[in-house]
Coordinates of C-alpha atoms in Angstrom, one line a residue:
X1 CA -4.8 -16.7 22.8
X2 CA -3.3 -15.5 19.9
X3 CA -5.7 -12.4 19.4
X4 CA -4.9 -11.9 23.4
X5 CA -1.2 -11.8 22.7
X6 CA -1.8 -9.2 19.6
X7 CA -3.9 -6.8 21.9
X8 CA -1.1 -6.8 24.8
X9 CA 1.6 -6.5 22.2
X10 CA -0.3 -3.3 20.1
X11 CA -1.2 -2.6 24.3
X12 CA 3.1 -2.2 24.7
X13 CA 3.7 -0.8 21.5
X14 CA 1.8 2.4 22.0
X15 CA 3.0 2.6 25.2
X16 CA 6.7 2.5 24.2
X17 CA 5.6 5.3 21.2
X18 CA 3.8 7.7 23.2
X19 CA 6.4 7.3 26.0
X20 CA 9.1 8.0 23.4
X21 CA 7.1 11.2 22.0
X22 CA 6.6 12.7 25.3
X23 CA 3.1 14.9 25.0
X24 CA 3.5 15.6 21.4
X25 CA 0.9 14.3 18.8
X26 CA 2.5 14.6 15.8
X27 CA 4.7 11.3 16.0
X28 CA 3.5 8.3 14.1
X29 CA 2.5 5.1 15.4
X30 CA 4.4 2.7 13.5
X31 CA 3.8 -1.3 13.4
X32 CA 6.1 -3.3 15.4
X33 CA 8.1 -4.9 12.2
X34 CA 7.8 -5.0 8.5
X35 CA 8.8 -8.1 7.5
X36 CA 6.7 -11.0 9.6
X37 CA 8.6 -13.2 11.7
X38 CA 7.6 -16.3 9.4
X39 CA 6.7 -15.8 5.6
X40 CA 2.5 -16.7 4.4
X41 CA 1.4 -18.6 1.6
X42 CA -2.0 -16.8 -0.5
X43 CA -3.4 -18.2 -2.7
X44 CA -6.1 -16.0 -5.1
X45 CA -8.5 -16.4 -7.3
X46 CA -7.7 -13.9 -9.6
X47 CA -4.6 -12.2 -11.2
X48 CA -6.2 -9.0 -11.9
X49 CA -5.2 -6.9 -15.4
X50 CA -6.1 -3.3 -15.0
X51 CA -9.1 -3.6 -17.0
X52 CA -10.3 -5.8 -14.4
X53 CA -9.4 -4.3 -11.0
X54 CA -11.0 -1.2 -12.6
X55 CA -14.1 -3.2 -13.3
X56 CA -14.1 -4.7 -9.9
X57 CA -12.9 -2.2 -7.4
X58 CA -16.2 -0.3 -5.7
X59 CA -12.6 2.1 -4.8
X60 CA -9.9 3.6 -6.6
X61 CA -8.3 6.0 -5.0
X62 CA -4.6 7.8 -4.4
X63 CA -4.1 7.5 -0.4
X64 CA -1.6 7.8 2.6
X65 CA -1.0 5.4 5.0
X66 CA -1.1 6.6 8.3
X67 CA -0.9 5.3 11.8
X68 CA -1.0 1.7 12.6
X69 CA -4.1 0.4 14.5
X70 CA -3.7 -3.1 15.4
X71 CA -3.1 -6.3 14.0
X72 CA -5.0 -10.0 14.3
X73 CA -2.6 -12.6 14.0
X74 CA -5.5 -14.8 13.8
X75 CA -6.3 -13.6 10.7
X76 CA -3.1 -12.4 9.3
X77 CA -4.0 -8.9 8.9
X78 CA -2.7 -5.4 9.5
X79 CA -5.2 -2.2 10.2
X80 CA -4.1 1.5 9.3
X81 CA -5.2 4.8 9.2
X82 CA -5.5 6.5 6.0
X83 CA -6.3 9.3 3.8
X84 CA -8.0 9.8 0.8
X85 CA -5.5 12.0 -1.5
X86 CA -7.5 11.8 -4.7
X87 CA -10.5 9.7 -5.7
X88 CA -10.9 7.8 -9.2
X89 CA -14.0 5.7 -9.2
X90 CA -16.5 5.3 -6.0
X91 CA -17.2 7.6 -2.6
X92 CA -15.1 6.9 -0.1
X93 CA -14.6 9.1 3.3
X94 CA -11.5 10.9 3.1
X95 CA -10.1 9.0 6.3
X96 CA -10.5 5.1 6.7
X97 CA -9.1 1.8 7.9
X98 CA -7.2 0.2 5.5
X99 CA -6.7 -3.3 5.9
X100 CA -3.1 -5.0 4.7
X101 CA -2.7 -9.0 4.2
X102 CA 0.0 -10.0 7.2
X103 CA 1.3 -8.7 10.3
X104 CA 3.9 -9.0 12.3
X105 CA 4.2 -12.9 12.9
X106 CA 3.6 -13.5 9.3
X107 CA 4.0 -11.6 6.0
X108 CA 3.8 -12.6 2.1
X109 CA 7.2 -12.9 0.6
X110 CA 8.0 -9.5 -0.9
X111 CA 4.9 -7.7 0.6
X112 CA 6.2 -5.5 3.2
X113 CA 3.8 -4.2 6.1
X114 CA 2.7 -0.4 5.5
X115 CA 4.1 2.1 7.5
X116 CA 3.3 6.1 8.1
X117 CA 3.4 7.9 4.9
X118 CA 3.1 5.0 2.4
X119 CA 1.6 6.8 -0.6
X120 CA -0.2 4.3 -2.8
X121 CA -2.9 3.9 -5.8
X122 CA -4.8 1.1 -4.8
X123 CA -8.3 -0.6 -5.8
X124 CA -10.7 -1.5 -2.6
X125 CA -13.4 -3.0 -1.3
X126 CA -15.5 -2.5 1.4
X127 CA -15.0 -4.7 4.2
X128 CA -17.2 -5.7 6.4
X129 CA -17.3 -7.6 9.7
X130 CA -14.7 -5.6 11.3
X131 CA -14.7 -2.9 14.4
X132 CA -13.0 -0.3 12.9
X133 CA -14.4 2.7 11.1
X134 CA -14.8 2.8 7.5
X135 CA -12.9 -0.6 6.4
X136 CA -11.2 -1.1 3.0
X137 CA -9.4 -4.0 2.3
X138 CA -7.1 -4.5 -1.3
X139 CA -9.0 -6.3 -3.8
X140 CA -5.8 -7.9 -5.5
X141 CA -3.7 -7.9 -2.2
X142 CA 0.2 -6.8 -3.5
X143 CA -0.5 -7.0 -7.2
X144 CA -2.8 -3.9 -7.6
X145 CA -0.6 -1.6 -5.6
X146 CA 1.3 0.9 -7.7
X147 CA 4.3 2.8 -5.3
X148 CA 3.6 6.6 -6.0
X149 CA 6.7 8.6 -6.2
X150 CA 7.9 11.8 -7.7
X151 CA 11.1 13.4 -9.8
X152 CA 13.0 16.0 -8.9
X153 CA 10.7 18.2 -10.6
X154 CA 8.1 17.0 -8.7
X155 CA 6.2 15.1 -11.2
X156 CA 4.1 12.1 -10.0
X157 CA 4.8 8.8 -11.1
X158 CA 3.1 5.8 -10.2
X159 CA 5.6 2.8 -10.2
X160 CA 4.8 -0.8 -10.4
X161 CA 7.0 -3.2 -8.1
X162 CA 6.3 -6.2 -9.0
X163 CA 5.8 -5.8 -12.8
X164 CA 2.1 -7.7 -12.7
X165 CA -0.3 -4.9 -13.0
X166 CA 1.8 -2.7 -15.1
X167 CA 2.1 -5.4 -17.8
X168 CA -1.3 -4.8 -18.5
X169 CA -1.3 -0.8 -18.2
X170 CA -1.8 0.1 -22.1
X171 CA 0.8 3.3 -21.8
X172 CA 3.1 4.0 -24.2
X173 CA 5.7 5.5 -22.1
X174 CA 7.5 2.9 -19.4
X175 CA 9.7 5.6 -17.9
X176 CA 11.0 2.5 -16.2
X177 CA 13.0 2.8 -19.5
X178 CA 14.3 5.8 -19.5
X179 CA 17.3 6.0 -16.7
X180 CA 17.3 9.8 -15.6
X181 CA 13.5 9.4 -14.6
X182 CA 13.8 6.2 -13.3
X183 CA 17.3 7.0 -10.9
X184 CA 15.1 9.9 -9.7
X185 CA 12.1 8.2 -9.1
X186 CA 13.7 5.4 -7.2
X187 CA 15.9 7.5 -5.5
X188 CA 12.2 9.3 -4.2
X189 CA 10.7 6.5 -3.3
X190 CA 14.1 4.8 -1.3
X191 CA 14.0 8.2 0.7
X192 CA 10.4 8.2 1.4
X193 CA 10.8 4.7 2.7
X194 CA 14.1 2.7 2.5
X195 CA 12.2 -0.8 2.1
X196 CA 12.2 -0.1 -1.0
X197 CA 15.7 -0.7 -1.3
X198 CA 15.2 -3.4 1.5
X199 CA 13.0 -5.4 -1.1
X200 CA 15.5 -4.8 -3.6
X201 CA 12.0 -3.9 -5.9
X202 CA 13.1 -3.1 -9.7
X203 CA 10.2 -1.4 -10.6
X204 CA 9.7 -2.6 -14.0
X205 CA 6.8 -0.7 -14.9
X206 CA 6.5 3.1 -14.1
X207 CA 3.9 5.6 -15.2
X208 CA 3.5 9.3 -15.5
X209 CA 0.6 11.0 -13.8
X210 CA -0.5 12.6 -17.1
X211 CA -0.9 9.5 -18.9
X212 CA -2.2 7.3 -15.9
X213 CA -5.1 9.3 -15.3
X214 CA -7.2 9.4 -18.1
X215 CA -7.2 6.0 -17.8
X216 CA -7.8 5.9 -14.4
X217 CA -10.8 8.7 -14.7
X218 CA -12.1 7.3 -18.2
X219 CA -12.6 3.6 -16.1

């Protein structure tokens, strides 16, 4: 029943969008909330370092969310397209299905559903099991996701929300630190998507392009 009532509802959704957007097919498909209408409780196995969700991912990659798919409440998950901006470790095709923990009846506390344009680093797996081409799902759910933003220079930061991963980055420079980078990142990233400011994330943790990927190439 549930999975029925997903289907009709992603059935609606679409409907509403495309009848919104008239005949063009540039307008993103969106999911019906970000926040879930009841919070989830995860437990996992591992609280990944970056040492080891280097070790671990098959994927590591920069990428863009794009459309939503679909959800399955069932499961509490969230499908996406998404494209491949830059590649760090393993072959992935440039566009996928990524998978996100939640959906719109249920969502971890602090963790958001994705939405068009989402630029993230994140560290996947291959999925498997699911109808959708080319599934990756997050190894480390929310705590290997690092926002990526920019300055007003247009330098690319990657910025950690929830201070876990970034604790273990070995970087010298935390330009969470330094308050002209870090007013413009935020500032970026609040304008690319205002749940950012929503969530009220402090990004304790933020890295600079240069020095995040050697590590991320040298694995």
């Amino acid at each position: 029943m549930k999975k029925f009532f997903c289907l009709i509802l992603a059935s609606v959704f679409f409907v509403l969008t495309v009848g919104c957007s008239g005949s063009s097919s540039s307008v993103s498909i969106l999911p019906p909330s970000r926040v879930g209408s009841s919070g989830i409780q995860a437990s996992f196995e591992n609280e990944y370092t970056m040492a080891s969700a280097l070790s671990e991912a098959d994927v590591v990659a920069r990428i863009e969310v794009g459309n939503w798919i679909a959800e399955d409440a069932e499961l509490q998950k969230t499908y996406y397209e998404a494209t491949v901006l830059q590649c760090f470790k393993g072959s992935i095709p440039t566009s996928f299905t990524l998978l996100q923990d939640g959906c719109s009846t249920g969502t971890l506390k602090g963790y958001p559903l994705f939405t068009s344009g989402n630029e993230f680093l994140v560290f996947l797996d291959e999925a498997t099991g699911i109808d959708y081409d080319s599934p990756y799902w997050i190894i480390g759910s929310f705590m290997t996701i690092l926002d990526v933003s920019y300055d007003n220079s247009g330098n690319r930061f990657y910025a950690d929300r929830y201070g876990i991963l970034g604790e273990t980055i070995d970087i010298a420079t935390n330009y969470a630190l330094q308050e002209d980078t870090f007013t413009e990142v935020y500032a970026r990233s609040v304008a690319a998507d205002p749940i950012v400011q929503e969530m009220q994330y402090s990004y304790p943790f933020i890295f600079a392009e240069s020095d995040l990927t050697p590590l991320l190439e040298g694995q």
